[in-house]
Coordinates of C-alpha atoms and ligand atoms in Angstrom, one line a residue:
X70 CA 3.5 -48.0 -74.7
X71 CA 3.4 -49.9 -71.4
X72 CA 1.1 -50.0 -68.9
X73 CA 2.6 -48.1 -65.5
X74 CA 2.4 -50.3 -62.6
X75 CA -0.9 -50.5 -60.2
X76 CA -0.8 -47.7 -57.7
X77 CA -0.5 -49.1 -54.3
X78 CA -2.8 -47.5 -51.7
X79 CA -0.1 -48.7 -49.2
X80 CA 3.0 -50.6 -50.3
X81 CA 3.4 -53.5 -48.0
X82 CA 4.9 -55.6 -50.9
X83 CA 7.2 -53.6 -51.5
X84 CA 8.1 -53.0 -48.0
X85 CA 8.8 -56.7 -47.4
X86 CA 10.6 -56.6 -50.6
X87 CA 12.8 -53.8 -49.2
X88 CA 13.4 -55.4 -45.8
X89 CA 13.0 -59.8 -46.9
X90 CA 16.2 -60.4 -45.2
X91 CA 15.7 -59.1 -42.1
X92 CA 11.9 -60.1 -41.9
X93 CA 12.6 -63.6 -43.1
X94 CA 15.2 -64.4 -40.5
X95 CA 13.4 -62.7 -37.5
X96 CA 10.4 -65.1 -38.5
X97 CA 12.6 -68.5 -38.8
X98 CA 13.9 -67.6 -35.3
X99 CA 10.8 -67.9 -34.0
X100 CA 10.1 -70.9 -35.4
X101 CA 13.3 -72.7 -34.5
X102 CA 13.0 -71.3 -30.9
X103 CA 9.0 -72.3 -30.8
X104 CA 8.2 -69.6 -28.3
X105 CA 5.3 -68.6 -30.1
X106 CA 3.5 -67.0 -26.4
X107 CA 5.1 -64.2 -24.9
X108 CA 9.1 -65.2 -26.4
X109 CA 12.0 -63.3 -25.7
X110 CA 11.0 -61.0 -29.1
X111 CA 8.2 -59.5 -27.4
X112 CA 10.4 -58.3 -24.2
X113 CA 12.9 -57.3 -26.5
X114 CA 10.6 -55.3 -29.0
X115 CA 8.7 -53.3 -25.2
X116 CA 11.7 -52.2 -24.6
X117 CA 12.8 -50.9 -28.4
X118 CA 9.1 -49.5 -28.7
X119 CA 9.3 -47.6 -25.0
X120 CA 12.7 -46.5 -26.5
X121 CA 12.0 -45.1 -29.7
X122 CA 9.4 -42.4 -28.2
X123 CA 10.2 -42.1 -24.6
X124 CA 8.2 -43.5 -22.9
X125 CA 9.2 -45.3 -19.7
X126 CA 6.8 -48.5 -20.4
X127 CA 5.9 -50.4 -23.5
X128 CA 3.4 -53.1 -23.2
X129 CA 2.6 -55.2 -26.7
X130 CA -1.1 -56.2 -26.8
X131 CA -3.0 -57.8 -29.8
X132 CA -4.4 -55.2 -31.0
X133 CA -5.1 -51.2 -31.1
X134 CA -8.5 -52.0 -29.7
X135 CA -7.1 -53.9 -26.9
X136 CA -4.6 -51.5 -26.5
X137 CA -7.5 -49.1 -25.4
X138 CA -9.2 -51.8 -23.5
X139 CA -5.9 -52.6 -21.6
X140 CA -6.2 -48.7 -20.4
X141 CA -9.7 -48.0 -19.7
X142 CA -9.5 -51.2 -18.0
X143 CA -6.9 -50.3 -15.7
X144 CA -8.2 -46.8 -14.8
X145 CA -11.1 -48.6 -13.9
X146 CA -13.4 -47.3 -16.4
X147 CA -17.6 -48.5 -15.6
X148 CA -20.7 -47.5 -15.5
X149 CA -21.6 -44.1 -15.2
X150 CA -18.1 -42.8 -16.4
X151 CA -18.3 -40.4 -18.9
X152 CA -15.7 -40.8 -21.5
X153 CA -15.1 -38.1 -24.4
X154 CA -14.5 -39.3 -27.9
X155 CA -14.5 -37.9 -31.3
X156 CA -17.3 -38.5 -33.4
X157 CA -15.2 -38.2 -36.3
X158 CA -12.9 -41.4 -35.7
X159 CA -12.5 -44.8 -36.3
X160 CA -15.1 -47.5 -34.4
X161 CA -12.8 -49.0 -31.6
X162 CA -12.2 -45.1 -30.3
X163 CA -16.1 -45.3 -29.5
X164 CA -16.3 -49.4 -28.9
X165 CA -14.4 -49.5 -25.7
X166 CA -16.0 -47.6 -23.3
X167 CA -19.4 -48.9 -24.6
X168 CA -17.8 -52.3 -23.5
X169 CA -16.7 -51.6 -20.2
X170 CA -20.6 -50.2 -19.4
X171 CA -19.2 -46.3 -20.0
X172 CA -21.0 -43.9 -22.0
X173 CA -19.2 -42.5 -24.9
X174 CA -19.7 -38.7 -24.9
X175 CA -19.3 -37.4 -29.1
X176 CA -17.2 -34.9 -29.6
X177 CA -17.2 -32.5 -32.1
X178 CA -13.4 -32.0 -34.7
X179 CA -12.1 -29.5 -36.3
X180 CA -12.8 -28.7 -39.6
X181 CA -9.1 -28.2 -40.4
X182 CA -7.1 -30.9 -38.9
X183 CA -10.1 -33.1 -38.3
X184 CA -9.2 -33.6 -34.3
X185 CA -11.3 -33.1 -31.6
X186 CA -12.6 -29.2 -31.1
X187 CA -11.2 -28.4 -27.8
X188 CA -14.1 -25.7 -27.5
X189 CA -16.8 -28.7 -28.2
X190 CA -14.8 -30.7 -25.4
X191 CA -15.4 -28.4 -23.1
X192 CA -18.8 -27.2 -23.7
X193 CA -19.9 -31.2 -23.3
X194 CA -17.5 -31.7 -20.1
X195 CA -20.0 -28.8 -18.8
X196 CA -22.8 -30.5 -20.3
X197 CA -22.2 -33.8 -18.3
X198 CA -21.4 -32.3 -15.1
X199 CA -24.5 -29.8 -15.1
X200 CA -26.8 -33.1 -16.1
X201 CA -25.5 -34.5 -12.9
X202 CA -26.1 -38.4 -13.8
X203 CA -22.4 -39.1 -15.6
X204 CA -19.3 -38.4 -14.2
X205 CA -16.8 -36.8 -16.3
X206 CA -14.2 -39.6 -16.1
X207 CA -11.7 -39.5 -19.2
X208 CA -10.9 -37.8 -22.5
X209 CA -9.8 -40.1 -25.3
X210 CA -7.9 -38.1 -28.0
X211 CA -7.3 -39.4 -31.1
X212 CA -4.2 -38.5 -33.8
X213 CA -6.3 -38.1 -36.9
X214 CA -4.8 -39.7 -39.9
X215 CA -1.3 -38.8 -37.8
X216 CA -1.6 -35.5 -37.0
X217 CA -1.2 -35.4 -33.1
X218 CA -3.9 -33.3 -31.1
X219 CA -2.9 -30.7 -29.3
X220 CA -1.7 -32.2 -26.0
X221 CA -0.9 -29.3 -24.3
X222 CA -4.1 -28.4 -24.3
X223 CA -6.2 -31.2 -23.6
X224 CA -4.0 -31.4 -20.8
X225 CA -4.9 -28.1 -19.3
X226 CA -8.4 -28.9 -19.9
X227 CA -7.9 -32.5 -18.3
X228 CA -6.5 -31.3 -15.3
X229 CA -9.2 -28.6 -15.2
X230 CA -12.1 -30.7 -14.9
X231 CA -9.7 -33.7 -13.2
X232 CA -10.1 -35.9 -15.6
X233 CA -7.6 -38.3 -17.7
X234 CA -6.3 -37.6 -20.5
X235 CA -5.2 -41.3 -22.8
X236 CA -4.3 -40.5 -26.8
X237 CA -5.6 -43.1 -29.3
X238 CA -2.4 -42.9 -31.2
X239 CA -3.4 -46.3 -33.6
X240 CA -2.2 -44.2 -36.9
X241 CA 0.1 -41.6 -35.2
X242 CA 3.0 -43.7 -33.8
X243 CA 6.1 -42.0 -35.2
X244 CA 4.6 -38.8 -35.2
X245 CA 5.7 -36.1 -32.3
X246 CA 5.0 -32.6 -31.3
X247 CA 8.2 -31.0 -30.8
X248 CA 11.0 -33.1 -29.6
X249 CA 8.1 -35.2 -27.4
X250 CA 7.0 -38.2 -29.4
X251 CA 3.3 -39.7 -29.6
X252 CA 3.8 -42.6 -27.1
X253 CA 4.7 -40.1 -24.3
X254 CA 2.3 -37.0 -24.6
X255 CA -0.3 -38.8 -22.4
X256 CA -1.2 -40.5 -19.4
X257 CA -1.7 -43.5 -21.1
X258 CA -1.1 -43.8 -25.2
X259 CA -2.6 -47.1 -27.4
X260 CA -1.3 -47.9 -30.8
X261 CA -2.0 -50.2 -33.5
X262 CA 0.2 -52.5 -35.3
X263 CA -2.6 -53.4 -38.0
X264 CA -0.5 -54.2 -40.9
X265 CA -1.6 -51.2 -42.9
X266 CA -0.9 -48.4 -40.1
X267 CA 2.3 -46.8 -39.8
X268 CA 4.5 -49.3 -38.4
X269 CA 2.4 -52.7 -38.9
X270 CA 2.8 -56.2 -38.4
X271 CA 1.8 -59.0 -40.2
X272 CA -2.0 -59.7 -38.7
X273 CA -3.1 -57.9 -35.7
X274 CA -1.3 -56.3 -32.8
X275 CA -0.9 -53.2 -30.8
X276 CA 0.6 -51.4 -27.5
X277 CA 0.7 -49.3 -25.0
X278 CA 2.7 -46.5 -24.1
X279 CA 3.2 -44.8 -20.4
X280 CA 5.3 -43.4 -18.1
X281 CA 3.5 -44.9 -15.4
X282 CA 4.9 -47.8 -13.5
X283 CA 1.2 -49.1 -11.4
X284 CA -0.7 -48.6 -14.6
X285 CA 1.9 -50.7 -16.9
X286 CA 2.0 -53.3 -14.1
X287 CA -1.8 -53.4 -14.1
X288 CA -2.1 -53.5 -18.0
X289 CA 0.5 -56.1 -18.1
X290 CA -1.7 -58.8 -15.3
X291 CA -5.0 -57.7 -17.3
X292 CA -3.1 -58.8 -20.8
X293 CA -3.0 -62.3 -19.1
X294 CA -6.0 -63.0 -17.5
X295 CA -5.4 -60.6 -14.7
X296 CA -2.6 -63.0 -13.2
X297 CA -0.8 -62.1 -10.1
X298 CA 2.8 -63.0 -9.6
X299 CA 2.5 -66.3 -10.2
X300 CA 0.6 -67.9 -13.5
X301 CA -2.6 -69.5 -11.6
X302 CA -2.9 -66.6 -8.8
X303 CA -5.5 -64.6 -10.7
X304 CA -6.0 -61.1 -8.9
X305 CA -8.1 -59.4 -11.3
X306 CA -10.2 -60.2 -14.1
X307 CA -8.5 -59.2 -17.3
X308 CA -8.4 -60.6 -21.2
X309 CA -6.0 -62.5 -23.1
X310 CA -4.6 -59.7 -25.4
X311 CA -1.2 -60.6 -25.8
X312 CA 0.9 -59.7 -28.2
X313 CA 2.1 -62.7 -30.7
X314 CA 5.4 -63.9 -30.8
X315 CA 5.7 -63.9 -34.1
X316 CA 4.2 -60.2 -34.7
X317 CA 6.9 -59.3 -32.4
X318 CA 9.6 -61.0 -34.5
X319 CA 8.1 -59.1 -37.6
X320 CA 7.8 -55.5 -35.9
X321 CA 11.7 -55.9 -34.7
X322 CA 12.8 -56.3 -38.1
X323 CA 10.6 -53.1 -39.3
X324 CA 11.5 -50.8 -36.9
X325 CA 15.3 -50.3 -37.4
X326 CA 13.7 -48.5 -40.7
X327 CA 10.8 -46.7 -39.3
X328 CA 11.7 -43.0 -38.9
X329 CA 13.5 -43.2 -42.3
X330 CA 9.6 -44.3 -43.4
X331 CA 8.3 -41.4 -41.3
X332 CA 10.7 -38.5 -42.7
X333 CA 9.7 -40.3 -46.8
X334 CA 6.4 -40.6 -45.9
X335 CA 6.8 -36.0 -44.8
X336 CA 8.7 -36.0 -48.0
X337 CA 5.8 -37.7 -49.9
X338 CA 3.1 -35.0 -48.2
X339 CA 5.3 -32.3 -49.1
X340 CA 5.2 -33.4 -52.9
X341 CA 1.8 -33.5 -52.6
X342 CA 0.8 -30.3 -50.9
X343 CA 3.1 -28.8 -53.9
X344 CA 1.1 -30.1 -56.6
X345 CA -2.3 -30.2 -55.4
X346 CA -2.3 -26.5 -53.8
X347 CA -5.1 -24.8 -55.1
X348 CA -6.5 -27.4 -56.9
X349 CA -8.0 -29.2 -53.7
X350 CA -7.9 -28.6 -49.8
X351 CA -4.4 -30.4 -48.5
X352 CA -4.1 -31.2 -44.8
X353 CA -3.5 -29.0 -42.2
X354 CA -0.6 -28.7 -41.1
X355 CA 0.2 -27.4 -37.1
X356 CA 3.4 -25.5 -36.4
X357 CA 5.6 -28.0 -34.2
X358 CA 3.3 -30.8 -35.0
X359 CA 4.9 -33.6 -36.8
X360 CA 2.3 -36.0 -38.6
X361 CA 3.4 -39.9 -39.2
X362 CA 1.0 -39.3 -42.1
X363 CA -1.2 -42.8 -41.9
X364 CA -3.1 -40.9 -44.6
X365 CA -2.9 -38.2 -46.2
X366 CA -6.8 -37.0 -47.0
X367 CA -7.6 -33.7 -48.9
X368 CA -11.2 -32.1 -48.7
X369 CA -13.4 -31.6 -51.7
X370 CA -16.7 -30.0 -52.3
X371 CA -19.9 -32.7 -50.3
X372 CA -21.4 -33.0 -54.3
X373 CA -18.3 -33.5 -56.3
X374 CA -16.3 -36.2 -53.6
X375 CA -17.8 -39.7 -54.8
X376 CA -17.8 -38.5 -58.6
X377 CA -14.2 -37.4 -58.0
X378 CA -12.9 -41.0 -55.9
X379 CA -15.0 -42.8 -59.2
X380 CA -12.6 -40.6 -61.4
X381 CA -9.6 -41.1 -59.3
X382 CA -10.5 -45.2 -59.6
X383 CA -11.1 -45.1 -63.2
X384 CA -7.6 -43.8 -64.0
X385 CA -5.9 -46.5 -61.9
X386 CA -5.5 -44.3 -58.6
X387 CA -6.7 -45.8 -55.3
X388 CA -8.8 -43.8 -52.7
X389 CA -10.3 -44.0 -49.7
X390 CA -12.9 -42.5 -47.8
X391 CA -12.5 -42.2 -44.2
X392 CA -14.7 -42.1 -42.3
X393 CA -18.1 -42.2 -44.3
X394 CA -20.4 -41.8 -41.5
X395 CA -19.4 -40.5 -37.7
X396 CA -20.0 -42.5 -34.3
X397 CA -22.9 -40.7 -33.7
X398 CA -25.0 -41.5 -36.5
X399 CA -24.2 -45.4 -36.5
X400 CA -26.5 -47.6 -35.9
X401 CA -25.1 -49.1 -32.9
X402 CA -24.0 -45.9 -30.9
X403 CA -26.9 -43.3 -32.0
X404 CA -28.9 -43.3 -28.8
X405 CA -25.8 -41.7 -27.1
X406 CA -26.0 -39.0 -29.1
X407 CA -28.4 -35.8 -30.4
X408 CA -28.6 -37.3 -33.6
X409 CA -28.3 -35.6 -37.3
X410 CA -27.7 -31.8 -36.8
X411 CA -25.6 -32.2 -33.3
X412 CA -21.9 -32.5 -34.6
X413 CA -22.1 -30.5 -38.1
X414 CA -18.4 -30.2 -38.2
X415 CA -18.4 -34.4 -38.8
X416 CA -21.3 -34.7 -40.0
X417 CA -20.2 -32.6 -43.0
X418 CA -16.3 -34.1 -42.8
X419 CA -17.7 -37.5 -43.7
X420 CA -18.9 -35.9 -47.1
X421 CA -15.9 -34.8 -48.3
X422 CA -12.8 -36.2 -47.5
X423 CA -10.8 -38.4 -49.3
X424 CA -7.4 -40.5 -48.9
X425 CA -4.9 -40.7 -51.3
X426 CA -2.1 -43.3 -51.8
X427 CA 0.2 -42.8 -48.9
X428 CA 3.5 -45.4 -48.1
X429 CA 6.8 -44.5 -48.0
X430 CA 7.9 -46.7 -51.8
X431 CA 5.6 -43.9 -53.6
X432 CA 7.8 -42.8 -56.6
X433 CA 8.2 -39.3 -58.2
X434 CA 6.4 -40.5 -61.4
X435 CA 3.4 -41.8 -59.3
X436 CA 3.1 -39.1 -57.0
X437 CA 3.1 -37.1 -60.3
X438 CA 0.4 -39.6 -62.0
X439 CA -1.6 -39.0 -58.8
X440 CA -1.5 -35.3 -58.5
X441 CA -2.7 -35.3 -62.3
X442 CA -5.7 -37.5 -61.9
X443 CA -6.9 -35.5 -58.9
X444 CA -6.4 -32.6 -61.2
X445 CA -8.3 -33.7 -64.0
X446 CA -10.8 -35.3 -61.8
X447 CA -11.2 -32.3 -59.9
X448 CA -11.3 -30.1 -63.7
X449 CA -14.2 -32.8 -65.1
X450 CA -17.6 -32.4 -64.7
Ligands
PLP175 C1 -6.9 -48.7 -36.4 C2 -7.4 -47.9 -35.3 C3 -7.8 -48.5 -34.1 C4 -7.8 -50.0 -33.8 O1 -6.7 -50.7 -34.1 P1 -6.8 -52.3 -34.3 O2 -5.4 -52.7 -34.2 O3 -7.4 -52.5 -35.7 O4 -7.7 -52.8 -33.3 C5 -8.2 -47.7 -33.1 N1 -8.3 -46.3 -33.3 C6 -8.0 -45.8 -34.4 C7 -8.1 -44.3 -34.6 C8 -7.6 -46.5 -35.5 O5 -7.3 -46.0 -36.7

């Protein structure tokens, strides 16, 4: 018998095979018309991206983490700001403020959808106010492996303590709550066009989303050095984060076929929820809260998870662990915390999750080959 083909942990072969054509051509455009900084593709692509979720403003950037920098930039984020994070995240979600002289402020998740506990949030905004050194500036929510927060929410608790309220939507783009997409549910929205999110590119890139027309003007003089109207009138200080040319050219041709990704990429989850129900945790899911599934992570017993990912390797299946250890016990950001024992829900998250393959060129028969190993693997002892 043959051997079945390697599992992909996410297809992007495949999805270049599916789309050469269009990729191909949108690439040799750029290289016959040469303009490789800030050409038309990038205009062009702002105005599809602010399009495609309803948002007034789209600005490209080079990456996710810029994309937050653009923001917390603009808002004016320094020191003594306060600025709430999950612990249970990805690096740049804590990085950013730390950069900009803010103090990141960890925030417990829930266990279930692993997003930031809205009764933590609160119980730390009160923390910061009664220590009366930081001042409670902005709340960064993050879309956990797609799943968007609970904006309605954060939003009520935002405008409670007046503070902003910017979504880290690096793996949720395509997701939405209701018939509001991520990209409009808050002030200000970053995404990530690292080839393997959602919708990626082919190196780095990102943007942001916003209704706003002061705050996209700002973000878009800070993207280029803080330039006024003219090229050498610089009015601010700012980066160079722009978004490439080429990236631009890529994302064009992929987006025409993202929300056919999205709804495969539900169909996929689905598939797996219905084999792996009872035999492992699946992810939450939130009524009215539709998940661009970046991953798709189930939750196993803290001693069985590494034996269970070694399994899972053996027999040909990649996994993933994210996140194996949360902002608040690196080594870099510990000394803003309370250390081991101050955010159990994390703490104990980073034991046992797990990632499966998720892309939207998953067939039947692997899905089925998946759902079997975890089975076994799960069985074995
Ligand atoms: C990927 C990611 C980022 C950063 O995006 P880059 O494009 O890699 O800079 C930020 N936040 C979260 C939650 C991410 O997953």
């Amino acid at each position: 018998m043959s051997q079945p083909n390697p599992i992909a942990f996410v297809d992007l072969k495949a999805q270049y095979e599916a789309y050469r054509q269009e990729i191909d051509s949108a690439i040799a455009t750029v290289l016959e018309h040469g303009k490789f900084i800030m050409g038309p593709e990038v205009a062009s692509l702002e105005n599809e991206l602010a399009s495609f979720c309803g948002a007034k403003h789209a600005i490209g950037c080079s990456s996710g983490t810029d994309a937050l920098m653009l923001i917390m930039m603009a808002e004016g984020v320094g020191t003594g700001d306060a600025i709430f994070v999950p612990s249970f995240t990805f690096t740049a979600t804590a990085e950013v403020p730390l950069l900009l002289g803010a103090t990141p402020i960890f925030v417990d998740v829930d266990p279930s959808d692993f997003n930031m506990a809205l009764v933590d949030l609160e119980k730390r905004i009160q923390a910061v106010i009664d220590g009366g050194e930081l001042r409670p500036c902005g709340i960064l929510a993050t879309d956990l492996f797609g799943l968007p927060a609970d904006y309605a929410a954060l939003e009520a608790l935002a405008a409670k303590y007046n503070v902003a309220l910017w979504s880290d939507a690096a793996q949720s783009f395509g997701g939405a709550l209701g018939n509001r997409k991520v990209g409009s549910l808050a002030r200000a929205t970053a995404t990530s066009f690292f080839p393997a999110k959602p919708l990626g590119c082919y190196g780095d890139g990102g943007a942001v989303l916003t209704n706003d027309d002061e705050l996209a003007d700002v973000m878009k003089s800070i993207r280029a050095h803080g330039k006024g109207g003219e090229k050498y009138d610089i009015v601010r200080v700012g980066l160079n984060a722009r978004l490439d040319t080429l990236q631009a050219a890529v994302l064009r041709a992929k987006l025409p076929h993202f929300a056919s990704e999205i709804e495969v990429r539900n169909r996929v989850a689905d598939a797996y929820d219905a084999k792996l129900n009872g035999v492992v945790e699946t992810p939450a899911r939130r009524r009215g809260h539709q998940s661009a599934w970046a991953q798709y992570t189930i939750k196993l017993p803290a001693d069985r998870r590494d034996a269970v990912a070694a399994a899972l390797k053996a027999d040909g299946v990649p996994c993933a662990v994210y996140y194996p250890m949360p902002m608040h016990l690196q080594s870099a950001y510990r000394h803003f915390g309370d250390g081991e024992g101050s955010l159990p829900v994390s703490e104990a998250l980073s034991g046992q999750v797990l990632s499966l393959p998720m892309h939207p060129f998953l067939t039947e028969p692997e899905i089925d080959r998946i759902a079997d190993a975890v089975k076994s693997a799960v069985g074995s002892r």
